[in-house]
Coordinates of C-alpha atoms and ligand atoms in Angstrom, one line a residue:
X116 CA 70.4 65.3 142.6
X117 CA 71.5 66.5 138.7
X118 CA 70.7 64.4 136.2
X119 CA 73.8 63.9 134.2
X120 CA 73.4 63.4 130.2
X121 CA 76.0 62.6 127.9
X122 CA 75.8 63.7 124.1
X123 CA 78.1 64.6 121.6
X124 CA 78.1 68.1 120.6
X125 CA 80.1 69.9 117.6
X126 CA 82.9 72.3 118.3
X127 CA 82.2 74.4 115.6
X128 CA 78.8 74.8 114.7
X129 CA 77.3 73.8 118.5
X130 CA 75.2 70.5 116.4
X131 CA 74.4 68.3 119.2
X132 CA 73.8 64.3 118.9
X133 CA 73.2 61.0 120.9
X134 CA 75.9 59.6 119.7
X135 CA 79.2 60.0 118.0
X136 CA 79.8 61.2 114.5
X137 CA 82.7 61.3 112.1
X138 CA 81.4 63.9 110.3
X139 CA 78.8 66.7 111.9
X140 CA 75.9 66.9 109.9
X141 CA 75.2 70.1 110.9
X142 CA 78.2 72.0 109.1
X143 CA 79.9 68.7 107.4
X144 CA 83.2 69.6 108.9
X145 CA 85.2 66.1 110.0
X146 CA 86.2 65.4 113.6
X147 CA 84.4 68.1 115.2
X148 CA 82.4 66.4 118.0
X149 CA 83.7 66.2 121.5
X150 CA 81.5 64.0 123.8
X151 CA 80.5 66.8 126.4
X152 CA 78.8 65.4 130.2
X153 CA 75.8 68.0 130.9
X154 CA 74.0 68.3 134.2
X155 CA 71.3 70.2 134.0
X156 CA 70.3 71.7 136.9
X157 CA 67.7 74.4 136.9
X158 CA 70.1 77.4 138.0
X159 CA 72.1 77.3 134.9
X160 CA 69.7 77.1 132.0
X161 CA 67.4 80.0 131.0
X162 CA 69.4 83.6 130.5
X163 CA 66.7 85.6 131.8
X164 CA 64.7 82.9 134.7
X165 CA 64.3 86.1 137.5
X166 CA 65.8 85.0 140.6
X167 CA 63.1 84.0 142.3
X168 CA 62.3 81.7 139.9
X169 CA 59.1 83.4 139.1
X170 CA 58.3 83.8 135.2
X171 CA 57.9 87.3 134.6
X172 CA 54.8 87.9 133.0
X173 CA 54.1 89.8 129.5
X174 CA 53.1 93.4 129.3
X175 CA 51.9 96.0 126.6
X176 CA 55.5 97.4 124.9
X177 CA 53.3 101.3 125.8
X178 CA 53.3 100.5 129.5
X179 CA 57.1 99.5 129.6
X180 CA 58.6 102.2 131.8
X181 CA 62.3 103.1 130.5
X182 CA 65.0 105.2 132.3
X183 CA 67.1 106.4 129.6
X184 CA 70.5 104.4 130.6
X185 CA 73.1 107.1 129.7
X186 CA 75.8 105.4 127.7
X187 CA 79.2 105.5 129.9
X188 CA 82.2 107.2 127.6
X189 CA 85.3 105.1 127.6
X190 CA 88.6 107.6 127.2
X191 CA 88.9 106.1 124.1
X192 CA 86.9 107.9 121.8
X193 CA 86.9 105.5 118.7
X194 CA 85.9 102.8 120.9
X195 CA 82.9 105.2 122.0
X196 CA 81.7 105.2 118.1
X197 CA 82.8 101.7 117.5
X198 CA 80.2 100.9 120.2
X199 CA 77.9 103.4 119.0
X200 CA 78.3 106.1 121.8
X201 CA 79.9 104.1 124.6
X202 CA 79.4 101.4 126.7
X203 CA 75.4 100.4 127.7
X204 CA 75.2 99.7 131.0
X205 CA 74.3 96.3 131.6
X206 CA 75.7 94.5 128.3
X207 CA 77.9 91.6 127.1
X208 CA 80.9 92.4 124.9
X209 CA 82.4 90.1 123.0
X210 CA 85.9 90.7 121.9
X211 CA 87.7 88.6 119.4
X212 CA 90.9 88.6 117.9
X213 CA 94.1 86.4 116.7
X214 CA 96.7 85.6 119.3
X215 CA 98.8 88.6 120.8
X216 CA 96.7 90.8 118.5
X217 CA 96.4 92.5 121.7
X218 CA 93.1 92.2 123.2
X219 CA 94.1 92.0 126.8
X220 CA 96.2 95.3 126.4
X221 CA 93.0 97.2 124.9
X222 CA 90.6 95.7 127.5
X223 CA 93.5 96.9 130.6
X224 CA 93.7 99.9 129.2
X225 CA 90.0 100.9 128.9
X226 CA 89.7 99.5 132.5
X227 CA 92.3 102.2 133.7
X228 CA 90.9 104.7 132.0
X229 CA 88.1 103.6 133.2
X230 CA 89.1 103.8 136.9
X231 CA 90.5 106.7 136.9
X232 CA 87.0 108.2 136.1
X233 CA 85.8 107.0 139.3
X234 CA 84.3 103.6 138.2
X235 CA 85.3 100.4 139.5
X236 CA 86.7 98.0 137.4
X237 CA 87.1 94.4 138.1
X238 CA 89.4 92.5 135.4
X239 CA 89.7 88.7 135.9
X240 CA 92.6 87.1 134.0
X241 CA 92.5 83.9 133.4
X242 CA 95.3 83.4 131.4
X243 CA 97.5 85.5 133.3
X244 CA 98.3 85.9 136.8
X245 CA 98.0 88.9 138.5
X246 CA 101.8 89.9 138.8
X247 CA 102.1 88.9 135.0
X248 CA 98.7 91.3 134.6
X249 CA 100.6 93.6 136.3
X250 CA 103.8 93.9 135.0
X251 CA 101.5 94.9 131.6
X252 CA 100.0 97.5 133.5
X253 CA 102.9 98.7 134.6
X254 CA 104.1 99.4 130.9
X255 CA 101.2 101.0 129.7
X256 CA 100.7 103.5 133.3
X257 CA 97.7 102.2 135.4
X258 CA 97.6 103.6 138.7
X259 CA 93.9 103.7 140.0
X260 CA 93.0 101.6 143.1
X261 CA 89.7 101.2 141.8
X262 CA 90.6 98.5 138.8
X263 CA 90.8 95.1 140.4
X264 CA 92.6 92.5 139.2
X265 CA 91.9 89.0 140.2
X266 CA 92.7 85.7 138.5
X267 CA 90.5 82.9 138.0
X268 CA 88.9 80.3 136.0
X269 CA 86.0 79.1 138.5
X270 CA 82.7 80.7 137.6
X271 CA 81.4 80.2 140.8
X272 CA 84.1 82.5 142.4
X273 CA 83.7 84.8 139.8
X274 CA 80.1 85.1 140.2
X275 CA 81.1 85.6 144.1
X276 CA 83.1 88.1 144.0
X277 CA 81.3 90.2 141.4
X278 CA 78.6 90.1 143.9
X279 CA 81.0 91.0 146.5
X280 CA 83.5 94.0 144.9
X281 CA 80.1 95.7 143.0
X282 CA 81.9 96.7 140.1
X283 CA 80.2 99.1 137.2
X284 CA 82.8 96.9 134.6
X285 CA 84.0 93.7 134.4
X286 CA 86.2 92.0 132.1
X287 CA 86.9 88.7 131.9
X288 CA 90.2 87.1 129.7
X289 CA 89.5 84.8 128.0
X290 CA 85.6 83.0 127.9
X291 CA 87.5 79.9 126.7
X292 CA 89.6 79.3 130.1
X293 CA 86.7 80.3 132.0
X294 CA 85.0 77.0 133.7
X295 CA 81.3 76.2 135.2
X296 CA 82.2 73.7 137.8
X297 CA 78.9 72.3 137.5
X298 CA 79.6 70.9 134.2
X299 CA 82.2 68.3 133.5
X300 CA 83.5 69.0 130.5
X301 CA 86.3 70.4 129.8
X302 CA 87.1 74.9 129.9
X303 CA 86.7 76.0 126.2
X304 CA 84.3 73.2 125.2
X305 CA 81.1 74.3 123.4
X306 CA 78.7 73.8 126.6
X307 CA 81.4 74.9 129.0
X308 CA 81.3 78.5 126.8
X309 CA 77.5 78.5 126.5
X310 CA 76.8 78.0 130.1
X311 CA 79.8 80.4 131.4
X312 CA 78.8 82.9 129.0
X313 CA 75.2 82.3 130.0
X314 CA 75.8 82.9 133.6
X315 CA 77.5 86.0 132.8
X316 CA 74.7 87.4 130.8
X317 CA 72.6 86.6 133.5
X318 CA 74.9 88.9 136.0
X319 CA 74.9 91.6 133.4
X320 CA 71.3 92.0 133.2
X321 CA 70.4 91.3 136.6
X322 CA 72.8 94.1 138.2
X323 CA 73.4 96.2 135.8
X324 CA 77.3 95.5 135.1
X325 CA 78.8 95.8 131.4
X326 CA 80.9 93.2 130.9
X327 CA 83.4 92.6 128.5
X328 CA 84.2 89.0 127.2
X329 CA 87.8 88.1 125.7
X330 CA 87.5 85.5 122.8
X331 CA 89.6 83.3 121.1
X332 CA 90.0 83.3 117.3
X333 CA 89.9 79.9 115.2
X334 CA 92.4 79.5 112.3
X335 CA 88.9 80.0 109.9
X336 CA 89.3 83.6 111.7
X337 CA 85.8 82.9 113.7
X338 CA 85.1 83.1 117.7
X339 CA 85.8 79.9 119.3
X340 CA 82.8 78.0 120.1
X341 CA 79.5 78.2 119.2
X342 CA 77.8 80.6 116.9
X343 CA 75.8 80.3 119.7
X344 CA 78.0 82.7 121.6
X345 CA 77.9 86.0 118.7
X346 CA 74.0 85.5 119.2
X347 CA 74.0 85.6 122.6
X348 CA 76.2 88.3 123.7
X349 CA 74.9 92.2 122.7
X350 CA 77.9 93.5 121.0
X351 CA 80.7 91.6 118.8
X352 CA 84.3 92.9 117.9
X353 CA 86.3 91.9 116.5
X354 CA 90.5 92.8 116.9
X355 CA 92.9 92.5 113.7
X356 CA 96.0 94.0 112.0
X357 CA 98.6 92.5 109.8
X358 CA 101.0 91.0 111.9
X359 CA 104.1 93.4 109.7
X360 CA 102.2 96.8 110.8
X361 CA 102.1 98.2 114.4
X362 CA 98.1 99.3 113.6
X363 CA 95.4 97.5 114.4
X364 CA 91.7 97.4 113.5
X365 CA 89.1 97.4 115.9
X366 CA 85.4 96.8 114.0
X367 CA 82.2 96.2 114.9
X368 CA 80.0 93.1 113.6
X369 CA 77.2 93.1 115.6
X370 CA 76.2 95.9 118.3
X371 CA 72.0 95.6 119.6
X372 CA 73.0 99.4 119.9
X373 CA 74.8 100.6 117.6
X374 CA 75.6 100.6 113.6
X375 CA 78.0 97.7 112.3
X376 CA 80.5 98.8 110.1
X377 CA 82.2 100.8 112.4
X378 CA 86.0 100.6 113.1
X379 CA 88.4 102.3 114.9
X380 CA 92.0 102.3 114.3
X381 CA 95.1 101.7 117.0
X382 CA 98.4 101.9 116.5
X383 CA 100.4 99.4 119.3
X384 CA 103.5 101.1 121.3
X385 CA 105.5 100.3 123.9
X386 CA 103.4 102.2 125.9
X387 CA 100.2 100.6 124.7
X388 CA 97.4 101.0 122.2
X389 CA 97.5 104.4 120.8
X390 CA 94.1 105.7 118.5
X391 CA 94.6 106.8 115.3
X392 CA 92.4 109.6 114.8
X393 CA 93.3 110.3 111.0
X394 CA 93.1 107.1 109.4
X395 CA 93.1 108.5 105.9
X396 CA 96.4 110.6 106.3
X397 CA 97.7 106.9 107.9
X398 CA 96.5 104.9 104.7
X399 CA 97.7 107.5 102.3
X400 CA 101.4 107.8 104.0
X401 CA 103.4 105.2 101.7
X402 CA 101.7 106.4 98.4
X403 CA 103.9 107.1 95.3
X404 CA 102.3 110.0 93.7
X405 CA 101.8 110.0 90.1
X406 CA 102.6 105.9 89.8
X407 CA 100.7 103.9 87.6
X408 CA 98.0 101.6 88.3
X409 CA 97.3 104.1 92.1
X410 CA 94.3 105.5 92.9
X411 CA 92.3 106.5 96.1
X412 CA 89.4 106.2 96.7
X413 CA 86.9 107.8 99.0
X414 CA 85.2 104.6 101.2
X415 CA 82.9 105.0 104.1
X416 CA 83.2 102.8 107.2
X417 CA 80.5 103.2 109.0
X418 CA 79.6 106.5 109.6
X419 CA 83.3 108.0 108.4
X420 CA 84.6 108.4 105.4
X421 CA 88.4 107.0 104.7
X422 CA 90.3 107.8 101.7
X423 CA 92.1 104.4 100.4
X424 CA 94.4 103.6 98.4
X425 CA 93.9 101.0 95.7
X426 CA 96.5 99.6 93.6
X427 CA 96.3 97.1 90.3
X428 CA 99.3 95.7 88.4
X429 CA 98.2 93.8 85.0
X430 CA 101.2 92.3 83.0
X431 CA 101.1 89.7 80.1
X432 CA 100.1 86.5 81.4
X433 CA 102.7 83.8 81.2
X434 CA 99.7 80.6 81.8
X435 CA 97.1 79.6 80.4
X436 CA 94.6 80.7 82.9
X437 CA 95.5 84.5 83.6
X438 CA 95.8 85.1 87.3
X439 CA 93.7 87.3 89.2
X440 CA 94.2 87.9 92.4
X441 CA 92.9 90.5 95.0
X442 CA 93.9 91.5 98.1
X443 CA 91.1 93.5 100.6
X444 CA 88.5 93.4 98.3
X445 CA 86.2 90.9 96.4
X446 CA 88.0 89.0 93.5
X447 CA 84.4 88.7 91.9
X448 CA 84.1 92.2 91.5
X449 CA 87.5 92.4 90.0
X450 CA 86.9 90.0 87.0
X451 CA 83.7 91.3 86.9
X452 CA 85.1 95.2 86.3
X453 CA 87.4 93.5 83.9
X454 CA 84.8 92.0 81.8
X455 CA 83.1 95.4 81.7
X456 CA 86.1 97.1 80.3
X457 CA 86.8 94.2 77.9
X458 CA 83.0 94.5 76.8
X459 CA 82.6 98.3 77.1
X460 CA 85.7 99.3 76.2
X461 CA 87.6 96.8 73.9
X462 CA 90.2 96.3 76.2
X463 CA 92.3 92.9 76.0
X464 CA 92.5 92.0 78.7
X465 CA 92.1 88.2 78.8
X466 CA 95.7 87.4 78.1
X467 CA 96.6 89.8 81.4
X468 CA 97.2 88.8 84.6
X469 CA 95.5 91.1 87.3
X470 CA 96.9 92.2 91.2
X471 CA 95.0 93.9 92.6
X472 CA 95.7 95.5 96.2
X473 CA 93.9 98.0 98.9
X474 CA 96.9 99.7 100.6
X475 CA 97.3 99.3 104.4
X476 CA 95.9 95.8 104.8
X477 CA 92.2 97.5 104.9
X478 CA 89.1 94.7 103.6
X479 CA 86.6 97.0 101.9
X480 CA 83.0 96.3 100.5
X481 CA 81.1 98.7 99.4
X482 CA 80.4 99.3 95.8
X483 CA 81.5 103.0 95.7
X484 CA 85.2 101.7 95.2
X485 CA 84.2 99.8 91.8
X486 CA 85.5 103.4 90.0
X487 CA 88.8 103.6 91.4
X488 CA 89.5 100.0 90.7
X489 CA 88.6 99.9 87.6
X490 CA 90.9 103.4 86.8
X491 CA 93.7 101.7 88.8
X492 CA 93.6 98.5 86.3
X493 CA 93.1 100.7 83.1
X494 CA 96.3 102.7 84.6
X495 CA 98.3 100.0 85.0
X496 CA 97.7 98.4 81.2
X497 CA 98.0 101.7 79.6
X498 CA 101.2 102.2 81.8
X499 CA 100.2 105.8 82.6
X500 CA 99.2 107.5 85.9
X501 CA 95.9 109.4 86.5
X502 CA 96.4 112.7 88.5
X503 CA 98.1 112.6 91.8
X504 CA 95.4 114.8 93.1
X505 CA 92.1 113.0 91.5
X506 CA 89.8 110.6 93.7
X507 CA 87.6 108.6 92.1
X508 CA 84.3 107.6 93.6
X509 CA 81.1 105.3 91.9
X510 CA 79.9 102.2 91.6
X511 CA 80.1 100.8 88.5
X512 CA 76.9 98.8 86.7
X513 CA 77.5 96.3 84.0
X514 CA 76.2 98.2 81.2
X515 CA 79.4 100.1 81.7
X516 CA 77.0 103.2 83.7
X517 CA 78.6 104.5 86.9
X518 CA 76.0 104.3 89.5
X519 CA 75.0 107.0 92.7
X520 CA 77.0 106.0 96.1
X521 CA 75.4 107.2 99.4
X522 CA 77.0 110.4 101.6
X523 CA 79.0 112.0 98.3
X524 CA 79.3 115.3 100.1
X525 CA 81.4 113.6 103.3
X526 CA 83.3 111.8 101.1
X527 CA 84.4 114.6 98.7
X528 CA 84.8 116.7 101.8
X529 CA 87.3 114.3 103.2
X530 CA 89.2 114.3 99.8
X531 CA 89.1 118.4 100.3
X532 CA 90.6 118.2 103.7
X533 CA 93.9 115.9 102.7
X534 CA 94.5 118.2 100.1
X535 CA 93.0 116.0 96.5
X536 CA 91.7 118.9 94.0
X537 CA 89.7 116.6 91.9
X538 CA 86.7 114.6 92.8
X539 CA 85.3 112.3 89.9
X540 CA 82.0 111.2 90.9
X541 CA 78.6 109.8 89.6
X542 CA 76.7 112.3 87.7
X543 CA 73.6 111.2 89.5
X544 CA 75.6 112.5 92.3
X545 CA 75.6 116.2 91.3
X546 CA 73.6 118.9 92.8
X547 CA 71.5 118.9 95.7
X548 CA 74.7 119.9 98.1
X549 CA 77.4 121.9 98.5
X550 CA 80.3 121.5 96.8
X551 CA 83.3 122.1 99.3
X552 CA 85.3 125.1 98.2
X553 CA 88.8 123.7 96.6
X554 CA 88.2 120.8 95.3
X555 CA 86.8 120.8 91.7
X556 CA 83.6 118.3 91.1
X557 CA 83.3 116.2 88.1
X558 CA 80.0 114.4 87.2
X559 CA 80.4 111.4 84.7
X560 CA 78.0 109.0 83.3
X561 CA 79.2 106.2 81.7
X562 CA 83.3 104.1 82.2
X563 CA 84.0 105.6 78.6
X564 CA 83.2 109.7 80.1
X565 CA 85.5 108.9 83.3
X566 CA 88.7 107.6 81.2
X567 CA 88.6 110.5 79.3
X568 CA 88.4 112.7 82.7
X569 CA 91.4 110.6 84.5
X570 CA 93.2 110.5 81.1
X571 CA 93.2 113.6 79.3
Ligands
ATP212 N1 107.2 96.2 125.2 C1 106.4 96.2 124.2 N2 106.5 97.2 123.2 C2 105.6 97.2 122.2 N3 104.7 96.3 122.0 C3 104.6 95.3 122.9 C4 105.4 95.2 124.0 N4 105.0 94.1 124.7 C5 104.0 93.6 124.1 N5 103.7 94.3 123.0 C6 102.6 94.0 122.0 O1 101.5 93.5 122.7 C7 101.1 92.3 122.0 C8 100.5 91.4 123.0 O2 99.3 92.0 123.5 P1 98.3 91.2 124.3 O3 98.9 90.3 125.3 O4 97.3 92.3 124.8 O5 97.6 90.4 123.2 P2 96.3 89.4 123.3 O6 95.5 89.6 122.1 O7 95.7 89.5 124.7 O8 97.1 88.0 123.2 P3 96.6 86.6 123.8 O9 95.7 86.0 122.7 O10 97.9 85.8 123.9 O11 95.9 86.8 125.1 C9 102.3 91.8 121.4 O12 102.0 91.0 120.2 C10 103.1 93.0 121.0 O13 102.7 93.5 119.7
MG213 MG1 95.5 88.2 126.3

């Protein structure tokens, strides 16, 4: 017989207790722990026990024998690079993303495109039932026989008829309706995810299988559940858009094979998720040529560069406290390229509130944007636009020195092919590659050397 334990265990952090708190010590948030009935019993604990209960035993890393898995390519190719060349056989996707963002339709349609390669597919709803599941992949064209939809919440049938139907893919929507029935508590609750997602893990390794795990988002914007759950699972993404555009984000935060950093870009249709595979010509749709306080800027996601748009608007403050406010990039780094052209450049700024905005609902982080900020703030106080075909690229240091970015010659080239005829850059930056033919290259060295460039 089980022994049954009862503890108190925190819904957001995964803290466990004896006993009841108001307040979890383990990430102070109030209210968070749920009294959760464990039975441990020796089948569900320990990811990787081998089946027969045996410990495997440790072995010289030289004398490991590996078979190099080859990745298997989704149709989607910017889900391919997202994951870093395609799906390893054998791993544990998680997938995480505000309601209707539209996780489920990504996930059917990779599994059709999937099955129409040849490789069976099972996809377990357990939010949906199968005529609902249907009825979605009837609007976006599925017609292999060898995607399987089943619903169902009970792990134990799950784990059944995985072992049964063989399947090179599975997907299961969501973890958080997905129930051990070996454990009381209640589907979504912290040890109900960890053991669920456990017992999946354990599937994936031990046969092989990729499988992909739906997850719900809390209102903090993090995967319901445990921490507990990112660590465990190979591969995080994570799903987003703005809820007024029809694109959506797909990114990378963690990946065991793969670079972070990576996104891909969708656009939803009727007839489901279509890829985007120009993002820059996407972001750089809406812009007003030759308005002040716009600039673009040449950012790297991952391993592509995207040309951005970044827009400022600074107007006499009417408070106090000028506001400064920044939308898809760090509001430190504003006031902090504010107080370097205050300081560097006698600006007057204090008495100006600051917006500052990346175009197209894009978050970016990298340094390399600091110039084209700052221009776009300088172009909005002095009221007057900087060339319609100039992007700026460099990070800017607080002496007022604009710093060396990494990969200058993909970036400029990107600039080159959507038609800009003006890179400025970071002198450090200069020589040592080619310069694309069309676009003129301009070193500079300091904020003061780059103002007179954009505003000659
Ligand atoms: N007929 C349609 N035409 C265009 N877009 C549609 C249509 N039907 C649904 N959608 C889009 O699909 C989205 C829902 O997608 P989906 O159900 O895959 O989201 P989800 O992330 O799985 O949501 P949930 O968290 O509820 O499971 C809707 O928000 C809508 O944008
Ligand atoms: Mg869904």
């Amino acid at each position: 017989m089980a022994k049954k334990k009862t503890k108190f265990m925190c819904r957001d952090c995964g803290y466990e207790s004896p006993k009841w708190m108001g307040r979890c010590p383990g990430c102070g948030e109030w209210n968070t722990m749920d009294e959760e009935v464990e039975i441990v019993s020796k089948n569900t604990r320990g990811a990787f026990r081998t089946e027969a209960g045996v410990a495997s035993k440790a072995s010289p890393i030289t004398s490991v024998e590996t078979q190099e898995e080859p990745r298997v390519e989704t149709a989607f190719g910017e889900l391919n690079r997202v994951l870093g060349g395609g799906v390893v056989p054998g791993s544990l996707i998680l997938i995480g993303g505000d309601p209707g963002i539209g996780k489920s339709t990504l996930l059917l349609q990779v599994s059709s495109l999937l099955a129409e390669k040849g490789r069976r597919v099972l996809y377990i709803s357990g939010e949906e039932s199968v005529r609902q599941t249907k009825l979605r992949a009837e609007r976006i064209g599925v017609t292999s026989p060898e995607l399987y939809i089943y619903s169902e919440t009970d792990m134990a049938h799950i784990r059944q008829s995985i072992d049964e139907l063989k399947p090179e893919f599975v997907i299961v929507d969501s973890i958080q309706t997905v129930h051990h029935p070996d454990i009381t508590s209640a589907p979504g609750s912290v040890s109900q995810v960890r053991e669920c997602t456990a017992e999946l893990m354990r599937i994936a390794k031990t046969t092989g299988t990729a499988i992909f795990l739906v997850g719900h988002v809390t209102k903090e914007g993090q995967i319901a559940g445990p921490r507990l759950l990112e660590h465990m699972v190979d591969t995080v993404l994570y799903f987003e858009g703005e809820r007024h555009h029809t694109y959506r984000i797909l990114r990378s935060v963690k990946n065991r094979f793969g670079s972070t950093n990576e996104m891909a870009i969708f656009e939803m249709l009727q007839s489901g998720l279509k890829e985007v595979l120009n993002p820059s010509e996407l972001f750089l749709q809406e812009r007003s040529q030759g308005s002040a306080g716009s600039t673009v800027v040449a950012s790297m996601e991952g391993t592509r560069p995207i040309l951005v748009e970044i827009q400022a608007l600074v107007t006499q403050s009417s408070f106090n406290y000028p506001k400064r406010m920044a939308t898809g990039l760090d509001q430190n780094r504003v006031s902090l390229l504010m107080a370097v052209l205050e300081k560097r450049m006698n600006m007057l700024l204090q008495t100006s509130d600051a917006y500052i905005k990346v175009a197209g609902g894009v978050k970016l982080d990298e340094p390399a944007i600091d110039l084209a900020v700052l221009m776009s703030i300088v172009s909005s106080y002095r009221d007057a636009a900087v060339g319609a075909g100039d992007v700026f690229i460099g990070e800017v240091g607080l002496t007022g020195e604009i710093r060396r970015v990494s990969r200058i010659e993909q970036r400029v080239q990107e600039a080159k092919k959507l038609g800009f005829r003006r890179a400025i850059i970071p002198s450090s930056n200069m020589g040592g590659w080619d310069y694309p033919e069309g676009i003129t290259v301009v070193g500079v060295e300091t904020v003061a050397d780059a103002l007179k460039e954009a505003f000659k």
